[in-house]
Amino acid sequence: MAAGGRRRVSEPRVLLCLGALLARWVSAGLEAVVIGEVHESITLYCGNVSGPRGLVTWYRTGSEEQVFLLSSNSSLPPAASRFSLVDASALHVDALSLQDEGNYTCEEVLNGTRYFPVWLRVARSPPAAPRCSVEASSGPSTLQVACRWDGGYPDPDFLWTEEPGGLIMGNSKLGVQTLNQSQLMDGKTFKCVGSHIVGPQSGASCVVQLRSPSLLTEPMKTCFVGGNVTLTCQVSGAYPSAKIEWLRDFTHPKSVIQSSSHHLIGQNGPNSTLTILNCSQDLDEGYYVCRAENAVGMREVDIWLSVKEPLNIGSIVGTIISLLLLGLAIISGLLLYYSPVFCWKGSTFRRQDMGDVMVLVDEEEEEAEEEDAASEEAEAEQETDDREELPREIHKHGHVHRVTALVNGNLEQMSNGLQDLLDDNSEHHSDIVDLEDKPI
């Protein structure tokens, strides 16, 4: 009895599974597709039927079994509170999740049994705009443009066009398109348009533009013998990124420089540096070439390196100090020469000098007068006073004029006066000698 009851219970389940599978096979081409969005609600309709409905039961059909969800039979509770019936036939699902995606079957019993399959797709819209990029291809002279639109479910479709003009290049879900050699031109623009089942209906797009590299560097550099120097090369505008190389233009073809104990090559983003250690005039002086190349084009720029002997710092400092001292001396001399105080002191000095000359002249005159006095006493007995006083008076007057010339600062007269003094002294002595020779 119990066994028979179990057998009667199991038979409807088997029939139900077979009926569901049969319904999927028969109506595979008639399956309805419904798209819902994550966290939103969706309603699945049990066929396109109007009028009175029979007993409706909803199942979720998998590869091996069916899962009961809801029935119009009020004695059967729903599998979850998220499920409810609309118009006693449609299945309403709240708070969709990605796990709700799959195949659903509506079974209706009315003058027979009918099955209506529904395919539910749960989508998630991309939160951001598409991103375009350029990627290296497997070929030596080809590139790939790629389009990514993350966050959406299911995956969007991508359409690549060549601009301007909108020439269609390809359409795929991968969003990758290979460019041929003829399309690799400086300034060439390509556009990617992404479409998603959630929207937007017009799609979202991004653009990529190919660019050959541009170079910026210093055209001349200097290095002292035994020292180090760094050459810098900055790349800009290259898309895709460019490969940078340093070359030495010793001979043709140019030879590529590799990092070694003498050359150090550094790379920091778009900037490249070449450091030369222990500079040598014979080995290192000359032209260096910075080369930047991508799939679109190639650029080169020359840098001249001059290697010089090191400077003697000590001699330079000494020369500078000497020039400073010389300039200071010249300035001091000019200030002293044009200063009123200096002129006053200079006049004082001149007066002192003139006084010295006058003292010297007066002393010579006193000596001459003493000699004259002695001669006069010796000759007093033989000569008259008139003959003795006349030469002395003339002699004195001559001295007065000469001293006056010296005091007035007349250089020409002063020189003549000194010479006259000397001549007078010599004449005076000759007079004395003549007087001594005369008989008494």
PDB file of C-alpha atoms in Angstrom, residues 172-410:
ATOM      1  CA  SER A 172      33.025  41.914 -32.371  1.00  0.00           C
ATOM      2  CA  LYS A 173      32.539  41.275 -28.671  1.00  0.00           C
ATOM      3  CA  LEU A 174      36.282  41.299 -28.044  1.00  0.00           C
ATOM      4  CA  GLY A 175      36.701  44.914 -29.089  1.00  0.00           C
ATOM      5  CA  VAL A 176      40.104  44.300 -30.708  1.00  0.00           C
ATOM      6  CA  GLN A 177      40.913  45.345 -34.256  1.00  0.00           C
ATOM      7  CA  THR A 178      44.209  44.851 -36.126  1.00  0.00           C
ATOM      8  CA  LEU A 179      45.599  47.740 -38.204  1.00  0.00           C
ATOM      9  CA  ASN A 180      47.562  47.163 -41.374  1.00  0.00           C
ATOM     10  CA  GLN A 181      50.634  49.057 -42.529  1.00  0.00           C
ATOM     11  CA  SER A 182      48.680  51.490 -44.688  1.00  0.00           C
ATOM     12  CA  GLN A 183      46.654  52.614 -41.665  1.00  0.00           C
ATOM     13  CA  LEU A 184      49.733  53.440 -39.548  1.00  0.00           C
ATOM     14  CA  MET A 185      49.898  57.151 -40.280  1.00  0.00           C
ATOM     15  CA  ASP A 186      50.645  60.110 -38.035  1.00  0.00           C
ATOM     16  CA  GLY A 187      47.367  61.687 -36.901  1.00  0.00           C
ATOM     17  CA  LYS A 188      45.178  58.764 -38.033  1.00  0.00           C
ATOM     18  CA  THR A 189      42.017  58.468 -35.873  1.00  0.00           C
ATOM     19  CA  PHE A 190      39.921  55.395 -35.060  1.00  0.00           C
ATOM     20  CA  LYS A 191      36.604  55.254 -33.178  1.00  0.00           C
ATOM     21  CA  CYS A 192      35.070  52.467 -31.105  1.00  0.00           C
ATOM     22  CA  VAL A 193      31.300  52.373 -30.458  1.00  0.00           C
ATOM     23  CA  GLY A 194      30.078  49.992 -27.725  1.00  0.00           C
ATOM     24  CA  SER A 195      26.498  48.747 -27.458  1.00  0.00           C
ATOM     25  CA  HIS A 196      24.880  46.977 -24.481  1.00  0.00           C
ATOM     26  CA  ILE A 197      21.493  45.365 -23.965  1.00  0.00           C
ATOM     27  CA  VAL A 198      20.796  47.738 -21.081  1.00  0.00           C
ATOM     28  CA  GLY A 199      21.758  50.828 -23.032  1.00  0.00           C
ATOM     29  CA  PRO A 200      22.301  53.512 -23.895  1.00  0.00           C
ATOM     30  CA  GLN A 201      20.533  52.927 -27.179  1.00  0.00           C
ATOM     31  CA  SER A 202      22.881  55.246 -29.076  1.00  0.00           C
ATOM     32  CA  GLY A 203      25.857  53.434 -27.622  1.00  0.00           C
ATOM     33  CA  ALA A 204      28.989  54.822 -25.988  1.00  0.00           C
ATOM     34  CA  SER A 205      32.245  55.542 -27.796  1.00  0.00           C
ATOM     35  CA  CYS A 206      35.925  56.377 -27.428  1.00  0.00           C
ATOM     36  CA  VAL A 207      38.594  57.556 -29.871  1.00  0.00           C
ATOM     37  CA  VAL A 208      42.265  56.709 -30.379  1.00  0.00           C
ATOM     38  CA  GLN A 209      44.725  58.766 -32.457  1.00  0.00           C
ATOM     39  CA  LEU A 210      48.131  57.595 -33.647  1.00  0.00           C
ATOM     40  CA  ARG A 211      51.102  59.939 -33.167  1.00  0.00           C
ATOM     41  CA  SER A 212      54.780  59.757 -34.094  1.00  0.00           C
ATOM     42  CA  PRO A 213      57.284  60.854 -31.393  1.00  0.00           C
ATOM     43  CA  SER A 214      58.733  64.334 -30.890  1.00  0.00           C
ATOM     44  CA  LEU A 215      62.087  64.987 -29.179  1.00  0.00           C
ATOM     45  CA  LEU A 216      63.390  67.741 -26.915  1.00  0.00           C
ATOM     46  CA  THR A 217      67.005  67.981 -25.734  1.00  0.00           C
ATOM     47  CA  GLU A 218      70.001  70.293 -25.222  1.00  0.00           C
ATOM     48  CA  PRO A 219      71.968  70.639 -28.485  1.00  0.00           C
ATOM     49  CA  MET A 220      75.356  71.170 -26.734  1.00  0.00           C
ATOM     50  CA  LYS A 221      76.935  69.820 -23.559  1.00  0.00           C
ATOM     51  CA  THR A 222      80.391  70.248 -21.991  1.00  0.00           C
ATOM     52  CA  CYS A 223      82.421  67.805 -19.913  1.00  0.00           C
ATOM     53  CA  PHE A 224      85.833  68.294 -18.271  1.00  0.00           C
ATOM     54  CA  VAL A 225      88.487  65.660 -18.703  1.00  0.00           C
ATOM     55  CA  GLY A 226      88.071  63.036 -15.983  1.00  0.00           C
ATOM     56  CA  GLY A 227      84.600  64.270 -15.023  1.00  0.00           C
ATOM     57  CA  ASN A 228      81.057  63.024 -15.688  1.00  0.00           C
ATOM     58  CA  VAL A 229      78.279  64.423 -17.864  1.00  0.00           C
ATOM     59  CA  THR A 230      74.612  63.473 -18.429  1.00  0.00           C
ATOM     60  CA  LEU A 231      72.785  63.889 -21.746  1.00  0.00           C
ATOM     61  CA  THR A 232      68.984  64.110 -21.509  1.00  0.00           C
ATOM     62  CA  CYS A 233      66.384  63.310 -24.174  1.00  0.00           C
ATOM     63  CA  GLN A 234      62.654  63.937 -23.607  1.00  0.00           C
ATOM     64  CA  VAL A 235      60.030  62.244 -25.804  1.00  0.00           C
ATOM     65  CA  SER A 236      56.559  63.733 -26.189  1.00  0.00           C
ATOM     66  CA  GLY A 237      53.448  63.104 -28.271  1.00  0.00           C
ATOM     67  CA  ALA A 238      54.235  59.477 -29.092  1.00  0.00           C
ATOM     68  CA  TYR A 239      51.228  57.142 -29.278  1.00  0.00           C
ATOM     69  CA  PRO A 240      51.829  54.294 -28.921  1.00  0.00           C
ATOM     70  CA  SER A 241      54.857  54.816 -26.694  1.00  0.00           C
ATOM     71  CA  ALA A 242      58.225  55.029 -28.437  1.00  0.00           C
ATOM     72  CA  LYS A 243      61.412  53.073 -27.921  1.00  0.00           C
ATOM     73  CA  ILE A 244      64.411  55.312 -27.117  1.00  0.00           C
ATOM     74  CA  GLU A 245      67.994  54.515 -28.128  1.00  0.00           C
ATOM     75  CA  TRP A 246      71.321  56.374 -27.827  1.00  0.00           C
ATOM     76  CA  LEU A 247      73.811  56.223 -30.674  1.00  0.00           C
ATOM     77  CA  ARG A 248      77.358  57.472 -31.242  1.00  0.00           C
ATOM     78  CA  ASP A 249      78.026  58.999 -34.628  1.00  0.00           C
ATOM     79  CA  PHE A 250      81.599  57.744 -34.947  1.00  0.00           C
ATOM     80  CA  THR A 251      81.116  56.007 -38.265  1.00  0.00           C
ATOM     81  CA  HIS A 252      78.253  55.114 -40.582  1.00  0.00           C
ATOM     82  CA  PRO A 253      76.079  53.256 -39.855  1.00  0.00           C
ATOM     83  CA  LYS A 254      75.650  54.637 -36.347  1.00  0.00           C
ATOM     84  CA  SER A 255      76.417  52.315 -33.472  1.00  0.00           C
ATOM     85  CA  VAL A 256      73.912  51.828 -30.624  1.00  0.00           C
ATOM     86  CA  ILE A 257      75.311  52.576 -27.150  1.00  0.00           C
ATOM     87  CA  GLN A 258      74.756  49.919 -24.496  1.00  0.00           C
ATOM     88  CA  SER A 259      75.002  50.358 -20.730  1.00  0.00           C
ATOM     89  CA  SER A 260      78.537  49.660 -19.501  1.00  0.00           C
ATOM     90  CA  SER A 261      81.110  50.833 -16.971  1.00  0.00           C
ATOM     91  CA  HIS A 262      81.637  53.928 -19.120  1.00  0.00           C
ATOM     92  CA  HIS A 263      78.037  54.594 -20.215  1.00  0.00           C
ATOM     93  CA  LEU A 264      74.955  54.522 -17.974  1.00  0.00           C
ATOM     94  CA  ILE A 265      71.514  54.615 -19.652  1.00  0.00           C
ATOM     95  CA  GLY A 266      68.435  55.501 -17.584  1.00  0.00           C
ATOM     96  CA  GLN A 267      64.726  55.605 -18.439  1.00  0.00           C
ATOM     97  CA  ASN A 268      62.025  57.462 -16.507  1.00  0.00           C
ATOM     98  CA  GLY A 269      58.746  57.423 -18.402  1.00  0.00           C
ATOM     99  CA  PRO A 270      59.191  59.483 -21.582  1.00  0.00           C
ATOM    100  CA  ASN A 271      62.636  60.747 -20.473  1.00  0.00           C
ATOM    101  CA  SER A 272      65.909  58.980 -21.229  1.00  0.00           C
ATOM    102  CA  THR A 273      69.405  59.862 -19.955  1.00  0.00           C
ATOM    103  CA  LEU A 274      72.907  58.908 -21.045  1.00  0.00           C
ATOM    104  CA  THR A 275      75.632  59.425 -18.411  1.00  0.00           C
ATOM    105  CA  ILE A 276      79.265  59.338 -19.559  1.00  0.00           C
ATOM    106  CA  LEU A 277      81.779  58.575 -16.813  1.00  0.00           C
ATOM    107  CA  ASN A 278      85.440  59.696 -16.753  1.00  0.00           C
ATOM    108  CA  CYS A 279      85.263  61.853 -19.882  1.00  0.00           C
ATOM    109  CA  SER A 280      88.093  61.546 -22.370  1.00  0.00           C
ATOM    110  CA  GLN A 281      88.741  64.057 -25.128  1.00  0.00           C
ATOM    111  CA  ASP A 282      89.869  61.425 -27.618  1.00  0.00           C
ATOM    112  CA  LEU A 283      87.108  58.897 -26.953  1.00  0.00           C
ATOM    113  CA  ASP A 284      84.058  60.887 -25.944  1.00  0.00           C
ATOM    114  CA  GLU A 285      84.083  64.238 -27.743  1.00  0.00           C
ATOM    115  CA  GLY A 286      81.749  64.414 -30.718  1.00  0.00           C
ATOM    116  CA  TYR A 287      78.112  63.957 -31.752  1.00  0.00           C
ATOM    117  CA  TYR A 288      75.599  61.770 -29.901  1.00  0.00           C
ATOM    118  CA  VAL A 289      72.193  60.815 -31.308  1.00  0.00           C
ATOM    119  CA  CYS A 290      68.942  60.285 -29.410  1.00  0.00           C
ATOM    120  CA  ARG A 291      66.497  58.185 -31.431  1.00  0.00           C
ATOM    121  CA  ALA A 292      62.800  57.594 -30.607  1.00  0.00           C
ATOM    122  CA  GLU A 293      60.727  55.197 -32.721  1.00  0.00           C
ATOM    123  CA  ASN A 294      57.240  53.668 -32.649  1.00  0.00           C
ATOM    124  CA  ALA A 295      55.098  51.915 -35.255  1.00  0.00           C
ATOM    125  CA  VAL A 296      53.963  55.277 -36.656  1.00  0.00           C
ATOM    126  CA  GLY A 297      57.321  57.021 -37.157  1.00  0.00           C
ATOM    127  CA  MET A 298      60.872  57.732 -36.017  1.00  0.00           C
ATOM    128  CA  ARG A 299      62.689  60.886 -34.864  1.00  0.00           C
ATOM    129  CA  GLU A 300      66.379  61.644 -34.212  1.00  0.00           C
ATOM    130  CA  VAL A 301      68.186  64.585 -32.600  1.00  0.00           C
ATOM    131  CA  ASP A 302      71.941  65.319 -32.391  1.00  0.00           C
ATOM    132  CA  ILE A 303      73.828  66.468 -29.294  1.00  0.00           C
ATOM    133  CA  TRP A 304      77.386  67.818 -29.479  1.00  0.00           C
ATOM    134  CA  LEU A 305      79.612  66.932 -26.513  1.00  0.00           C
ATOM    135  CA  SER A 306      82.692  69.099 -25.966  1.00  0.00           C
ATOM    136  CA  VAL A 307      85.403  67.721 -23.651  1.00  0.00           C
ATOM    137  CA  LYS A 308      87.764  70.332 -22.152  1.00  0.00           C
ATOM    138  CA  GLU A 309      90.711  70.426 -19.787  1.00  0.00           C
ATOM    139  CA  PRO A 310      89.753  71.254 -16.186  1.00  0.00           C
ATOM    140  CA  LEU A 311      90.241  74.846 -15.073  1.00  0.00           C
ATOM    141  CA  ASN A 312      92.949  75.935 -12.568  1.00  0.00           C
ATOM    142  CA  ILE A 313      90.778  77.357  -9.835  1.00  0.00           C
ATOM    143  CA  GLY A 314      93.725  78.714  -7.831  1.00  0.00           C
ATOM    144  CA  SER A 315      95.092  80.806 -10.664  1.00  0.00           C
ATOM    145  CA  ILE A 316      91.623  82.093 -11.529  1.00  0.00           C
ATOM    146  CA  VAL A 317      90.997  83.148  -7.935  1.00  0.00           C
ATOM    147  CA  GLY A 318      94.423  84.803  -7.747  1.00  0.00           C
ATOM    148  CA  THR A 319      93.810  86.703 -10.959  1.00  0.00           C
ATOM    149  CA  ILE A 320      90.426  87.871  -9.757  1.00  0.00           C
ATOM    150  CA  ILE A 321      91.878  89.062  -6.441  1.00  0.00           C
ATOM    151  CA  SER A 322      94.689  90.890  -8.248  1.00  0.00           C
ATOM    152  CA  LEU A 323      92.219  92.638 -10.527  1.00  0.00           C
ATOM    153  CA  LEU A 324      90.069  93.598  -7.552  1.00  0.00           C
ATOM    154  CA  LEU A 325      93.058  95.042  -5.695  1.00  0.00           C
ATOM    155  CA  LEU A 326      94.182  96.943  -8.797  1.00  0.00           C
ATOM    156  CA  GLY A 327      90.723  98.374  -9.261  1.00  0.00           C
ATOM    157  CA  LEU A 328      90.561  99.324  -5.593  1.00  0.00           C
ATOM    158  CA  ALA A 329      93.909 101.098  -5.874  1.00  0.00           C
ATOM    159  CA  ILE A 330      92.795 103.013  -8.951  1.00  0.00           C
ATOM    160  CA  ILE A 331      89.537 104.064  -7.319  1.00  0.00           C
ATOM    161  CA  SER A 332      91.355 105.126  -4.139  1.00  0.00           C
ATOM    162  CA  GLY A 333      93.823 107.175  -6.155  1.00  0.00           C
ATOM    163  CA  LEU A 334      91.041 108.912  -8.039  1.00  0.00           C
ATOM    164  CA  LEU A 335      89.180 109.661  -4.814  1.00  0.00           C
ATOM    165  CA  LEU A 336      92.312 111.078  -3.164  1.00  0.00           C
ATOM    166  CA  TYR A 337      93.222 113.112  -6.219  1.00  0.00           C
ATOM    167  CA  TYR A 338      89.818 114.751  -6.603  1.00  0.00           C
ATOM    168  CA  SER A 339      89.068 115.069  -2.887  1.00  0.00           C
ATOM    169  CA  PRO A 340      89.138 118.689  -1.503  1.00  0.00           C
ATOM    170  CA  VAL A 341      90.821 117.462   1.660  1.00  0.00           C
ATOM    171  CA  PHE A 342      93.612 115.946  -0.382  1.00  0.00           C
ATOM    172  CA  CYS A 343      94.097 119.200  -2.256  1.00  0.00           C
ATOM    173  CA  TRP A 344      94.375 121.090   1.037  1.00  0.00           C
ATOM    174  CA  LYS A 345      96.881 118.610   2.333  1.00  0.00           C
ATOM    175  CA  GLY A 346      98.716 118.777  -0.949  1.00  0.00           C
ATOM    176  CA  SER A 347      99.019 122.548  -0.648  1.00  0.00           C
ATOM    177  CA  THR A 348     100.264 122.109   2.908  1.00  0.00           C
ATOM    178  CA  PHE A 349     102.882 119.736   1.679  1.00  0.00           C
ATOM    179  CA  ARG A 350     103.899 122.163  -1.007  1.00  0.00           C
ATOM    180  CA  ARG A 351     104.255 124.938   1.521  1.00  0.00           C
ATOM    181  CA  GLN A 352     106.372 122.698   3.669  1.00  0.00           C
ATOM    182  CA  ASP A 353     108.538 121.846   0.664  1.00  0.00           C
ATOM    183  CA  MET A 354     108.907 125.501  -0.272  1.00  0.00           C
ATOM    184  CA  GLY A 355     109.857 126.306   3.294  1.00  0.00           C
ATOM    185  CA  ASP A 356     112.529 123.670   3.205  1.00  0.00           C
ATOM    186  CA  VAL A 357     113.917 125.205   0.041  1.00  0.00           C
ATOM    187  CA  MET A 358     113.792 128.661   1.567  1.00  0.00           C
ATOM    188  CA  VAL A 359     115.584 127.398   4.650  1.00  0.00           C
ATOM    189  CA  LEU A 360     118.226 125.854   2.461  1.00  0.00           C
ATOM    190  CA  VAL A 361     118.584 129.067   0.471  1.00  0.00           C
ATOM    191  CA  ASP A 362     118.739 131.185   3.631  1.00  0.00           C
ATOM    192  CA  GLU A 363     121.388 128.954   5.128  1.00  0.00           C
ATOM    193  CA  GLU A 364     123.469 129.259   1.979  1.00  0.00           C
ATOM    194  CA  GLU A 365     122.995 133.014   2.087  1.00  0.00           C
ATOM    195  CA  GLU A 366     124.021 133.197   5.751  1.00  0.00           C
ATOM    196  CA  GLU A 367     127.119 131.180   5.022  1.00  0.00           C
ATOM    197  CA  ALA A 368     127.906 133.467   2.119  1.00  0.00           C
ATOM    198  CA  GLU A 369     127.339 136.510   4.292  1.00  0.00           C
ATOM    199  CA  GLU A 370     129.610 135.118   6.988  1.00  0.00           C
ATOM    200  CA  GLU A 371     132.257 134.526   4.405  1.00  0.00           C
ATOM    201  CA  ASP A 372     131.706 138.037   3.033  1.00  0.00           C
ATOM    202  CA  ALA A 373     131.976 139.454   6.519  1.00  0.00           C
ATOM    203  CA  ALA A 374     135.249 137.671   7.095  1.00  0.00           C
ATOM    204  CA  SER A 375     136.536 138.874   3.782  1.00  0.00           C
ATOM    205  CA  GLU A 376     135.438 142.396   4.529  1.00  0.00           C
ATOM    206  CA  GLU A 377     137.278 142.414   7.832  1.00  0.00           C
ATOM    207  CA  ALA A 378     140.381 141.145   6.068  1.00  0.00           C
ATOM    208  CA  GLU A 379     140.149 143.688   3.308  1.00  0.00           C
ATOM    209  CA  ALA A 380     138.914 146.572   5.460  1.00  0.00           C
ATOM    210  CA  GLU A 381     142.362 148.078   5.562  1.00  0.00           C
ATOM    211  CA  GLN A 382     142.887 148.125   1.810  1.00  0.00           C
ATOM    212  CA  GLU A 383     139.500 148.664   0.167  1.00  0.00           C
ATOM    213  CA  THR A 384     136.943 151.309   0.621  1.00  0.00           C
ATOM    214  CA  ASP A 385     133.417 150.686   1.945  1.00  0.00           C
ATOM    215  CA  ASP A 386     131.854 151.496  -1.469  1.00  0.00           C
ATOM    216  CA  ARG A 387     133.753 148.747  -3.217  1.00  0.00           C
ATOM    217  CA  GLU A 388     132.950 146.245  -0.481  1.00  0.00           C
ATOM    218  CA  GLU A 389     129.176 146.987  -0.235  1.00  0.00           C
ATOM    219  CA  LEU A 390     128.340 147.109  -3.976  1.00  0.00           C
ATOM    220  CA  PRO A 391     128.837 143.413  -4.758  1.00  0.00           C
ATOM    221  CA  ARG A 392     127.236 142.417  -1.509  1.00  0.00           C
ATOM    222  CA  GLU A 393     124.134 144.466  -2.220  1.00  0.00           C
ATOM    223  CA  ILE A 394     123.806 143.048  -5.684  1.00  0.00           C
ATOM    224  CA  HIS A 395     124.415 139.649  -4.292  1.00  0.00           C
ATOM    225  CA  LYS A 396     121.695 140.124  -1.715  1.00  0.00           C
ATOM    226  CA  HIS A 397     119.231 141.471  -4.260  1.00  0.00           C
ATOM    227  CA  GLY A 398     119.862 138.444  -6.449  1.00  0.00           C
ATOM    228  CA  HIS A 399     119.126 136.189  -3.548  1.00  0.00           C
ATOM    229  CA  VAL A 400     115.874 138.015  -2.833  1.00  0.00           C
ATOM    230  CA  HIS A 401     114.576 137.580  -6.352  1.00  0.00           C
ATOM    231  CA  ARG A 402     115.499 133.926  -6.417  1.00  0.00           C
ATOM    232  CA  VAL A 403     113.833 133.226  -3.062  1.00  0.00           C
ATOM    233  CA  THR A 404     110.724 135.045  -4.260  1.00  0.00           C
ATOM    234  CA  ALA A 405     110.556 132.790  -7.273  1.00  0.00           C
ATOM    235  CA  LEU A 406     110.854 129.725  -5.075  1.00  0.00           C
ATOM    236  CA  VAL A 407     108.095 130.915  -2.700  1.00  0.00           C
ATOM    237  CA  ASN A 408     105.686 131.699  -5.567  1.00  0.00           C
ATOM    238  CA  GLY A 409     105.954 128.124  -6.822  1.00  0.00           C
ATOM    239  CA  ASN A 410     107.113 129.038 -10.309  1.00  0.00           C
TER     240      ASN A 410
END
